[in-house]
Coordinates of C-alpha atoms in Angstrom, one line a residue:
Chain F
X1 CA -12.9 18.6 -24.6
X2 CA -13.5 14.9 -25.0
X3 CA -17.3 14.5 -25.7
X4 CA -19.3 13.9 -22.5
X5 CA -20.8 10.6 -23.5
X6 CA -17.5 9.3 -25.0
X7 CA -15.8 10.3 -21.8
X8 CA -18.3 8.3 -19.7
X9 CA -17.7 5.3 -22.0
X10 CA -13.9 5.6 -21.5
X11 CA -14.5 5.9 -17.7
X12 CA -16.7 2.9 -17.6
X13 CA -14.5 0.6 -19.7
X14 CA -11.4 1.7 -17.7
X15 CA -13.2 1.0 -14.4
X16 CA -14.2 -2.6 -15.6
X17 CA -10.6 -3.1 -16.9
X18 CA -9.1 -2.1 -13.5
X19 CA -11.5 -4.4 -11.6
X20 CA -10.9 -7.4 -13.9
X21 CA -7.1 -7.0 -14.0
X22 CA -6.8 -7.2 -10.2
X23 CA -9.6 -9.6 -9.3
X24 CA -7.5 -12.7 -10.0
X25 CA -4.3 -11.7 -8.1
X26 CA -2.8 -13.9 -5.5
X27 CA -2.5 -12.4 -2.0
X28 CA 1.3 -12.5 -2.2
X29 CA 1.3 -9.9 -4.9
X30 CA -1.1 -7.5 -3.2
X31 CA 1.6 -5.1 -1.9
X32 CA 3.6 -5.1 -5.1
X33 CA 0.5 -4.5 -7.1
X34 CA -0.6 -1.7 -4.8
X35 CA 2.8 -0.2 -5.4
X36 CA 2.5 -0.9 -9.1
X37 CA -0.8 0.8 -9.4
X38 CA 0.6 3.6 -7.3
X39 CA 3.3 4.0 -10.1
X40 CA 0.7 3.9 -12.9
X41 CA -1.2 6.9 -11.5
X42 CA 2.2 8.7 -11.8
X43 CA 1.0 9.5 -15.3
X44 CA -0.3 12.6 -13.6
X45 CA 3.2 13.8 -14.5
X46 CA 2.3 14.5 -18.1
X47 CA -0.8 16.5 -17.0
X48 CA 1.2 18.5 -14.5
X49 CA 3.8 19.3 -17.2
X50 CA 1.1 20.5 -19.6
X51 CA -0.5 22.6 -16.8
X52 CA 2.8 24.2 -16.0
X53 CA 3.6 24.8 -19.6
X54 CA 0.3 26.6 -20.1
X55 CA 0.5 28.6 -16.9
X56 CA -0.2 32.3 -17.4
X57 CA 0.8 33.8 -14.1
X58 CA 3.6 33.6 -11.4
X59 CA 1.1 31.9 -9.0
X60 CA 0.2 29.3 -11.6
X61 CA 3.9 28.7 -12.4
X62 CA 4.7 28.2 -8.7
X63 CA 1.8 25.7 -8.2
X64 CA 2.5 24.1 -11.6
X65 CA 6.2 23.6 -10.6
X66 CA 5.1 22.0 -7.3
X67 CA 2.7 19.8 -9.2
X68 CA 5.5 18.6 -11.6
X69 CA 7.8 18.1 -8.6
X70 CA 5.2 15.9 -6.8
X71 CA 4.2 14.0 -9.9
X72 CA 7.8 13.1 -10.8
X73 CA 8.2 11.9 -7.2
X74 CA 5.2 9.7 -7.6
X75 CA 6.3 8.2 -10.9
X76 CA 10.0 7.7 -10.2
X77 CA 9.5 6.6 -6.6
X78 CA 6.6 4.3 -7.5
X79 CA 8.7 2.7 -10.2
X80 CA 11.8 2.2 -8.1
X81 CA 10.0 0.5 -5.1
X82 CA 7.8 -1.6 -7.3
X83 CA 10.7 -2.9 -9.3
X84 CA 12.8 -3.6 -6.2
X85 CA 9.9 -5.5 -4.6
X86 CA 9.1 -7.6 -7.7
X87 CA 12.8 -8.4 -8.5
X88 CA 12.8 -10.3 -5.2
X89 CA 10.1 -12.6 -6.3
X90 CA 12.2 -13.4 -9.4
X91 CA 15.3 -14.1 -7.4
X92 CA 13.3 -16.3 -5.0
X93 CA 12.0 -18.3 -8.0
X94 CA 15.5 -18.8 -9.4
X95 CA 16.9 -19.9 -6.0
X96 CA 14.1 -22.3 -5.8
X97 CA 15.0 -23.8 -9.2
X98 CA 18.6 -24.2 -8.1
X99 CA 17.5 -26.2 -5.1
X100 CA 17.6 -30.0 -5.8
Chain X
X1 CA -5.1 24.8 -37.2
X2 CA -1.8 24.3 -39.1
X3 CA -0.5 21.0 -40.2
X4 CA 2.5 21.2 -37.8
X5 CA 0.4 21.6 -34.7
X6 CA -2.0 18.9 -35.8
X7 CA 0.8 16.4 -36.1
X8 CA 2.3 17.4 -32.7
X9 CA -1.1 16.8 -31.1
X10 CA -1.5 13.5 -32.9
X11 CA 1.9 12.3 -31.9
X12 CA 1.1 13.1 -28.3
X13 CA -2.3 11.4 -28.5
X14 CA -0.8 8.3 -30.1
X15 CA 1.9 8.1 -27.4
X16 CA -0.8 8.3 -24.7
X17 CA -2.7 5.5 -26.4
X18 CA 0.4 3.3 -26.4
X19 CA 1.1 4.3 -22.8
X20 CA -2.4 3.4 -21.7
X21 CA -2.1 0.0 -23.4
X22 CA 1.2 -0.6 -21.8
X23 CA -0.1 0.3 -18.3
X24 CA -3.0 -2.2 -18.6
X25 CA -0.7 -4.9 -20.0
X26 CA 1.8 -4.1 -17.3
X27 CA -0.7 -4.3 -14.4
X28 CA -2.0 -7.6 -15.9
X29 CA 1.5 -9.1 -16.0
X30 CA 2.2 -7.8 -12.4
X31 CA -0.6 -10.0 -11.3
X32 CA 1.5 -13.2 -11.7
X33 CA 4.8 -13.8 -9.9
X34 CA 6.5 -15.1 -13.1
X35 CA 5.8 -12.1 -15.3
X36 CA 5.6 -9.4 -12.6
X37 CA 9.0 -7.8 -13.1
X38 CA 8.4 -7.5 -16.9
X39 CA 5.0 -6.0 -16.0
X40 CA 6.4 -3.0 -14.1
X41 CA 9.0 -2.5 -16.9
X42 CA 6.3 -2.4 -19.6
X43 CA 4.4 0.1 -17.6
X44 CA 7.6 2.1 -17.0
X45 CA 8.3 2.1 -20.7
X46 CA 4.8 3.5 -21.3
X47 CA 5.4 6.2 -18.7
X48 CA 8.8 7.1 -20.2
X49 CA 7.3 7.3 -23.8
X50 CA 4.4 9.5 -22.7
X51 CA 6.7 11.8 -20.6
X52 CA 9.3 12.3 -23.4
X53 CA 6.8 12.9 -26.1
X54 CA 4.9 15.4 -23.9
X55 CA 8.1 17.3 -23.1
X56 CA 9.2 17.4 -26.8
X57 CA 5.8 18.2 -28.4
X58 CA 3.8 20.2 -25.9
X59 CA 5.3 23.5 -27.3
X60 CA 6.4 25.1 -24.0
X61 CA 8.4 28.4 -23.9
X62 CA 12.0 28.0 -22.9
X63 CA 11.3 29.4 -19.5
X64 CA 8.4 27.0 -18.8
X65 CA 10.5 24.1 -20.3
X66 CA 13.2 24.9 -17.8
X67 CA 10.8 25.0 -14.9
X68 CA 9.3 21.6 -16.1
X69 CA 12.6 19.9 -16.4
X70 CA 14.0 21.4 -13.2
X71 CA 11.0 20.4 -11.1
X72 CA 10.8 17.0 -12.7
X73 CA 14.5 16.3 -12.1
X74 CA 14.5 17.5 -8.5
X75 CA 11.3 15.5 -7.7
X76 CA 12.3 12.4 -9.6
X77 CA 15.9 12.6 -8.3
X78 CA 14.8 12.7 -4.6
X79 CA 12.3 9.9 -5.2
X80 CA 15.0 7.8 -7.0
X81 CA 17.5 8.1 -4.1
X82 CA 14.9 7.5 -1.4
X83 CA 13.3 4.6 -3.3
X84 CA 16.7 2.9 -3.8
X85 CA 17.8 3.4 -0.2
X86 CA 14.7 2.5 1.8
X87 CA 14.7 -0.8 3.6
X88 CA 12.2 -3.4 2.5
X89 CA 10.5 -3.2 5.8
X90 CA 9.7 0.5 5.3
X91 CA 8.0 0.0 1.9
X92 CA 4.5 0.6 3.2
X93 CA 5.2 4.2 4.2
X94 CA 7.2 4.9 1.1
X95 CA 4.2 3.8 -1.0
X96 CA 2.1 6.1 1.2
X97 CA 4.5 9.0 0.5
X98 CA 4.7 8.6 -3.3
X99 CA 1.0 8.1 -3.5
X100 CA 0.4 11.3 -1.5
X101 CA 2.7 13.1 -4.0
X102 CA 0.5 11.9 -6.9
X103 CA -2.6 13.2 -5.1
X104 CA -0.9 16.5 -4.5
X105 CA 0.1 16.7 -8.2
X106 CA -3.6 16.1 -9.2
X107 CA -4.6 18.9 -6.8
X108 CA -2.0 21.2 -8.2
X109 CA -3.3 20.7 -11.8
X110 CA -6.8 21.5 -10.5
X111 CA -5.4 24.6 -8.8
X112 CA -3.7 25.9 -11.9
X113 CA -6.9 25.4 -13.9
X114 CA -9.1 27.0 -11.2
X115 CA -6.8 30.0 -10.5
X116 CA -7.0 30.8 -14.2
X117 CA -10.3 32.4 -13.1
X118 CA -11.9 31.7 -16.5
X119 CA -15.7 31.5 -16.6
X120 CA -15.8 27.9 -17.6
X121 CA -18.8 25.7 -18.0
X122 CA -20.3 24.1 -15.0
X123 CA -19.2 20.6 -15.9
X124 CA -15.6 21.6 -16.4
X125 CA -15.5 23.5 -13.1
X126 CA -17.2 20.6 -11.2
X127 CA -14.8 18.0 -12.5
X128 CA -11.8 20.1 -11.8
X129 CA -13.1 20.7 -8.2
X130 CA -13.9 17.1 -7.5
X131 CA -10.5 16.0 -8.7
X132 CA -8.8 18.8 -6.7
X133 CA -10.8 17.8 -3.6
X134 CA -10.0 14.1 -3.8
X135 CA -6.3 14.8 -4.7
X136 CA -6.0 17.2 -1.7
X137 CA -7.5 14.7 0.7
X138 CA -5.3 12.0 -0.6
X139 CA -2.2 14.2 -0.4
X140 CA -2.6 15.4 3.2
X141 CA -4.1 12.1 4.4
X142 CA -1.2 10.1 2.9
X143 CA 1.4 12.3 4.4
X144 CA -0.2 11.7 7.9
X145 CA -0.2 8.0 7.1
X146 CA 3.5 8.2 6.2
X147 CA 4.2 10.1 9.4
X148 CA 2.5 7.5 11.5
X149 CA 4.2 4.5 9.9
X150 CA 7.6 6.3 10.0
X151 CA 7.1 7.0 13.6
X152 CA 7.0 10.7 13.2
X153 CA 3.5 10.9 14.5
X154 CA 3.1 8.6 17.5
X155 CA -0.3 9.7 18.9
X156 CA -3.7 9.2 17.5
X157 CA -5.5 12.5 18.0
X158 CA -9.0 11.9 19.3
X159 CA -11.5 14.0 21.0
X160 CA -15.2 14.1 21.6
X161 CA -17.3 15.2 18.7
X162 CA -14.5 14.6 16.3
X163 CA -16.8 13.1 13.6
X164 CA -19.0 16.1 13.8
X165 CA -16.0 18.4 13.3
X166 CA -14.8 16.3 10.3
X167 CA -18.4 16.3 8.9
X168 CA -18.5 20.1 9.3
X169 CA -15.2 20.4 7.4
X170 CA -16.6 18.2 4.6
X171 CA -19.8 20.2 4.4
X172 CA -17.9 23.5 4.3
X173 CA -15.6 22.2 1.6
X174 CA -18.6 21.1 -0.5
X175 CA -20.4 24.4 0.1
X176 CA -17.4 26.4 -1.1
X177 CA -17.1 24.2 -4.1
X178 CA -20.8 24.5 -4.8
X179 CA -20.6 28.3 -4.6
X180 CA -17.8 28.3 -7.2
X181 CA -19.8 26.2 -9.6
X182 CA -23.0 28.3 -9.0
X183 CA -21.2 31.5 -9.8
X184 CA -19.5 29.6 -12.8
X185 CA -16.5 31.8 -11.8
X186 CA -13.6 30.6 -9.7
X187 CA -12.7 33.6 -7.5
X188 CA -9.2 33.2 -6.1
X189 CA -10.1 33.5 -2.4
X190 CA -12.9 30.9 -2.8
X191 CA -10.4 28.5 -4.6
X192 CA -7.8 29.0 -1.8
X193 CA -10.4 28.3 0.9
X194 CA -11.6 25.2 -1.0
X195 CA -8.1 23.7 -1.1
X196 CA -7.2 24.6 2.5
X197 CA -10.5 23.0 3.7
X198 CA -9.8 19.8 1.6
X199 CA -6.3 19.5 2.9
X200 CA -7.5 20.0 6.5
X201 CA -10.1 17.2 6.0
X202 CA -7.4 14.7 4.8
X203 CA -5.4 15.5 8.0
X204 CA -8.5 15.4 10.3
X205 CA -9.7 12.1 8.8
X206 CA -6.4 10.3 9.1
X207 CA -5.1 11.5 12.5
X208 CA -7.6 9.4 14.6
X209 CA -7.0 6.2 12.7
X210 CA -4.8 3.7 14.5
X211 CA -1.6 2.2 13.1
X212 CA -3.1 -1.2 12.6
X213 CA -5.6 0.1 10.1
X214 CA -3.0 2.0 8.0
X215 CA -2.7 -0.6 5.2
X216 CA -6.4 -0.2 4.4
X217 CA -6.1 3.6 4.6
X218 CA -3.1 3.7 2.3
X219 CA -4.9 1.4 -0.2
X220 CA -7.9 3.7 0.0
X221 CA -5.8 6.8 -0.7
X222 CA -4.1 5.0 -3.6
X223 CA -7.5 4.4 -5.2
X224 CA -8.5 8.0 -4.4
X225 CA -5.3 9.4 -6.1
X226 CA -6.2 7.3 -9.1
X227 CA -9.7 8.8 -9.3
X228 CA -8.3 12.3 -8.8
X229 CA -5.9 11.7 -11.7
X230 CA -8.7 10.4 -13.8
X231 CA -10.9 13.5 -13.1
X232 CA -8.0 15.9 -13.9
X233 CA -7.5 13.8 -17.1
X234 CA -11.1 14.9 -18.1
X235 CA -10.2 18.6 -17.3
X236 CA -7.0 18.4 -19.5
X237 CA -8.5 16.2 -22.2
X238 CA -5.8 13.8 -21.5
X239 CA -6.8 10.2 -22.3
X240 CA -3.8 8.5 -20.7
X241 CA -4.6 10.2 -17.4
X242 CA -8.3 9.3 -17.7
X243 CA -7.6 5.6 -18.4
X244 CA -4.7 5.1 -16.1
X245 CA -6.4 7.0 -13.2
X246 CA -9.7 5.2 -13.6
X247 CA -8.0 1.8 -13.8
X248 CA -6.1 2.5 -10.6
X249 CA -9.2 3.9 -9.0
X250 CA -11.2 0.7 -9.7
X251 CA -8.3 -1.7 -8.9
X252 CA -7.4 0.2 -5.7
X253 CA -11.1 0.1 -4.6
X254 CA -11.2 -3.6 -5.1
X255 CA -7.9 -4.1 -3.3
X256 CA -9.1 -1.9 -0.4
X257 CA -12.2 -4.1 -0.1
X258 CA -10.2 -7.3 -0.1
X259 CA -8.0 -5.9 2.7
X260 CA -10.9 -4.7 4.8
X261 CA -12.6 -8.1 4.4
X262 CA -9.5 -9.9 5.5
X263 CA -9.7 -8.0 8.7
X264 CA -13.5 -8.6 8.9
X265 CA -14.2 -4.9 9.0
X266 CA -16.1 -2.6 6.7
X267 CA -14.4 0.3 5.2
X268 CA -16.7 2.7 7.1
X269 CA -15.7 0.9 10.3
X270 CA -12.0 1.5 9.5
X271 CA -12.6 5.2 8.8
X272 CA -15.0 6.1 11.4
X273 CA -14.8 3.6 14.3
X274 CA -11.4 4.8 15.5
X275 CA -10.3 1.2 16.3
X276 CA -6.7 0.4 15.8
X277 CA -5.4 1.5 19.2
X278 CA -8.4 1.6 21.5
X279 CA -9.3 -2.0 22.2
X280 CA -9.9 -1.2 25.8
X281 CA -13.1 -3.2 25.9
X282 CA -11.3 -6.5 26.5
X283 CA -11.8 -8.1 29.9
X284 CA -8.6 -8.9 31.7
X285 CA -7.1 -12.3 30.8
X286 CA -6.9 -15.1 33.2
X287 CA -3.6 -16.9 33.2
X288 CA 0.0 -15.8 32.9
X289 CA 2.6 -15.9 30.2
X290 CA 5.1 -18.6 30.6
X291 CA 8.6 -17.9 29.5
X292 CA 11.0 -20.3 27.8
X293 CA 14.8 -20.3 27.3
X294 CA 16.1 -20.2 23.7
X295 CA 18.1 -23.4 24.2
X296 CA 14.9 -25.3 25.3
X297 CA 12.9 -23.9 22.4
X298 CA 15.7 -24.9 20.0
X299 CA 15.5 -28.5 21.2
X300 CA 11.8 -28.5 20.9
X301 CA 12.0 -27.3 17.3
X302 CA 14.9 -29.6 16.4
X303 CA 13.0 -32.7 17.5
X304 CA 9.6 -31.8 16.0
X305 CA 8.2 -33.5 13.0
X306 CA 6.1 -30.7 11.8
X307 CA 6.6 -26.9 12.4
X308 CA 4.4 -24.1 11.2
X309 CA 6.1 -20.6 11.3
X310 CA 3.8 -17.6 11.6
X311 CA 5.7 -14.3 10.8
X312 CA 4.2 -11.0 11.7
X313 CA 5.1 -7.4 11.9
X314 CA 7.7 -8.0 14.7
X315 CA 9.8 -10.0 12.2
X316 CA 9.6 -7.0 9.7
X317 CA 10.7 -4.5 12.4
X318 CA 13.6 -6.6 13.5
X319 CA 14.6 -7.3 9.9
X320 CA 14.8 -10.9 11.0
X321 CA 13.6 -12.6 7.7
X322 CA 17.1 -13.8 6.7
X323 CA 17.9 -15.2 10.1
X324 CA 14.4 -16.8 10.3
X325 CA 15.0 -18.5 6.9
X326 CA 18.4 -19.7 8.0
X327 CA 16.8 -21.3 11.1
X328 CA 14.1 -22.9 8.9
X329 CA 16.7 -24.3 6.5
X330 CA 18.5 -25.9 9.4
X331 CA 15.2 -27.5 10.5
X332 CA 14.3 -28.6 7.0
X333 CA 17.8 -30.2 6.7
X334 CA 17.0 -32.2 9.9
X335 CA 13.9 -33.5 8.2
X336 CA 11.4 -31.3 9.9
X337 CA 8.3 -30.7 7.8
X338 CA 8.1 -26.9 7.8
X339 CA 5.7 -24.3 6.3
X340 CA 5.2 -20.6 6.7
X341 CA 1.6 -19.5 7.4
X342 CA 0.8 -16.0 6.2
X343 CA -2.2 -14.2 7.3
X344 CA -3.6 -11.8 4.7
X345 CA -3.0 -8.8 6.8
X346 CA 0.1 -9.8 8.7
X347 CA 2.6 -7.0 8.7
X348 CA 1.4 -3.6 7.5
X349 CA 0.0 -4.6 4.1
X350 CA -1.4 -7.6 2.5
X351 CA 1.6 -9.5 1.0
X352 CA 4.1 -7.6 3.1
X353 CA 5.3 -10.8 4.7
X354 CA 5.6 -12.5 1.3
X355 CA 7.8 -9.7 0.0
X356 CA 10.1 -10.0 3.0
X357 CA 10.2 -13.9 2.8
X358 CA 10.9 -13.6 -0.9
X359 CA 13.8 -11.2 -0.1
X360 CA 15.2 -13.8 2.2
X361 CA 14.9 -16.4 -0.6
X362 CA 12.1 -18.6 0.8
X363 CA 10.6 -20.7 -2.0
X364 CA 6.9 -20.2 -2.8
X365 CA 5.8 -23.7 -2.1
X366 CA 6.7 -23.4 1.6
X367 CA 4.4 -20.4 2.0
X368 CA 0.8 -21.1 2.7
X369 CA -2.1 -18.7 3.1
X370 CA -4.9 -18.9 5.8
X371 CA -7.3 -21.3 4.0
X372 CA -4.6 -23.7 2.9
X373 CA -2.8 -24.0 6.3
X374 CA -5.5 -23.7 9.0
X375 CA -6.4 -27.4 9.1
X376 CA -2.7 -28.3 9.4
X377 CA -2.2 -26.7 12.8
X378 CA -3.9 -29.6 14.6
X379 CA -1.2 -32.0 13.4
X380 CA 1.7 -29.5 14.0
X381 CA 4.1 -30.2 16.9
X382 CA 5.1 -26.5 17.1
X383 CA 3.6 -23.3 15.9
X384 CA 6.4 -20.7 15.9
X385 CA 5.0 -17.2 16.2
X386 CA 7.5 -14.6 15.2
X387 CA 6.3 -11.1 16.1
X388 CA 2.7 -11.8 15.1
X389 CA -0.1 -11.0 17.5
X390 CA -3.7 -10.2 16.5
X391 CA -3.7 -12.6 13.5
X392 CA -3.3 -15.5 15.9
X393 CA -5.5 -14.3 18.7
X394 CA -8.1 -17.1 19.4
X395 CA -10.4 -14.4 21.0
X396 CA -11.3 -13.6 17.4
X397 CA -13.0 -17.0 17.3
X398 CA -14.2 -17.4 20.9
X399 CA -14.7 -14.0 22.6
X400 CA -17.7 -12.0 21.5
X401 CA -16.5 -9.1 23.6
X402 CA -13.2 -8.8 21.8
X403 CA -12.9 -5.9 19.2
X404 CA -11.5 -8.4 16.7
X405 CA -14.2 -10.9 17.2
X406 CA -15.1 -12.5 13.8
X407 CA -11.8 -11.7 12.1
X408 CA -10.4 -14.8 10.4
X409 CA -7.3 -15.9 12.2
X410 CA -4.6 -18.5 11.9
X411 CA -5.5 -21.3 14.3
X412 CA -2.1 -21.5 16.0
X413 CA -3.8 -22.3 19.3
X414 CA -4.6 -25.7 17.8
X415 CA -1.0 -26.7 17.6
X416 CA 0.4 -29.1 20.2
X417 CA 3.0 -26.5 21.3
X418 CA 3.2 -22.8 20.6
X419 CA 6.4 -20.8 20.9
X420 CA 5.9 -17.0 20.7
X421 CA 8.9 -14.7 20.0
X422 CA 7.9 -11.3 21.3
X423 CA 9.7 -8.2 22.4
X424 CA 8.0 -7.9 25.8
X425 CA 5.0 -8.8 27.8
X426 CA 2.9 -5.8 26.7
X427 CA 0.1 -5.7 24.3
X428 CA 0.7 -5.6 20.5
X429 CA 0.3 -3.0 17.9
X430 CA -3.5 -2.9 18.4
X431 CA -3.4 -2.9 22.1
X432 CA -5.6 -6.0 22.5
X433 CA -4.7 -8.8 25.0
X434 CA -3.9 -12.0 23.2
X435 CA -5.5 -15.2 24.8
X436 CA -3.0 -17.4 22.8
X437 CA -0.1 -16.1 25.0
X438 CA -1.5 -17.5 28.2
X439 CA -2.6 -21.0 27.0
X440 CA -1.1 -24.0 28.7
X441 CA 0.8 -25.1 25.6
X442 CA 2.2 -21.7 24.9
X443 CA 5.8 -20.6 25.8
X444 CA 7.1 -17.1 25.4
X445 CA 10.6 -16.4 24.1
X446 CA 11.2 -12.7 24.9
X447 CA 13.6 -10.7 22.7
X448 CA 13.6 -9.1 19.4
X449 CA 13.0 -11.4 16.5
X450 CA 16.6 -11.1 15.0
X451 CA 18.4 -12.1 18.2
X452 CA 15.8 -14.7 19.2
X453 CA 16.2 -16.4 15.7
X454 CA 20.0 -16.2 16.2
X455 CA 19.8 -17.9 19.6
X456 CA 17.5 -20.6 18.1
X457 CA 19.9 -21.3 15.3
X458 CA 22.7 -21.9 17.9
X459 CA 20.3 -24.0 20.0
X460 CA 19.2 -26.2 17.0
X461 CA 22.9 -26.7 16.0
X462 CA 23.7 -27.6 19.5
X463 CA 20.9 -30.1 19.6
X464 CA 23.1 -32.3 17.3

């Protein structure tokens, strides 16, 4: 297990990072960014896969499979909707350049 | 430990390190419109790397590997199809749904660990339980939020003593959790009871919250899922989960605060005051709504010098953003000075309107937020309100009795003329009467935003 105090340091630094990264975001990107951060916690997928791979009973395998199913939905769905939303901002920017 | 397993573990750890870095850089790039798309792709690359390395190097038996791949393909495939198909206007509930799935996954990891029934140390058990608790609440709560926004759940369930019941469920959950830690042994029935209670709490907490407050609630559950993932990262010794989960937890908490602040409400108020659909405390309005024909409204717009457009949820529901932009382009070509005014919480999420206007191709410089545009209403000939309601209600400034008193609003009532496109005469989403609609200079154009915009386009063209 990651040593207790080291773990707390990781926790603290990550919390500050999250706060800093988002604190200067324009309002127009709040929804895409919420969607983007929703995608990022889809990393729970790797944990769910490890939990399933180390399952030692049928019950654990069932719950683990549900976990992987849900986590994959979070990761893939989160990515698809975020990318779709953000692509619109790009195309809006390009249209804007084309306007005289 | 043999050299081979050492290197597999090292490869996994390194891939997680790279993934965590890509997540942070990705989020950073997502916070500017120019680099935003590359941001999500960087984060996606990190996710892909961590996932593939984990599958290859985690050393699963063929059976387990089959289960992993099967479950991931089914879950990912369904999400891919639904995510590609969903209309832009329905994005908020899809975010709620995918977020709930993440919370459920964190809870599932906790369940697998706890059902092992090993006598672990107290810290390990406590962290697994906290993550499982938060993940479960986020899971069931997000699903209720999804159901409400999708229109599957139309009533907000409220009864006397509801807060006491919710508090009782919370206390019972914590008590069961404390028992598990105290015995430093996770007995299966206790674990089951713990998760059932936590899931129940998520449902009970979310059911009474009105639709108008859902953005804040979804944002809160997004932050909670992040935290749950972070906690389960500690349980699994998974640095990528700890970092990504905590970053999202912190960012999501900040975002939730920003949203609540834009509505002039505290988070506690959103969660416990059961606002959203009550709003019965408003005294009746004096005055009546005065209708206008589309042809007259079109002429009024065509011969204005300055028009400010205020879009709201009604525009989203009617998918009218393209028609609205077509109308606005006509006006701009006629020399009308035109801007869009976006309230921070217009629509169902902050930035929801911006996403829709971007989809229609509206350039950024025409879009103004509350602080930029509010002084300009006084010089505007027409404020065109398209399916917005509470965010332009002057009661928020003037009427201390109003439930939304104190909320920052767009001062559309200061414009010389106000045209309101609205589906009917009834109250809006939040059920609060709108004093703007009965002002002397206000005219109501009834109809759904799409057809109203269409009629206005014809009327402006006809105005010559």
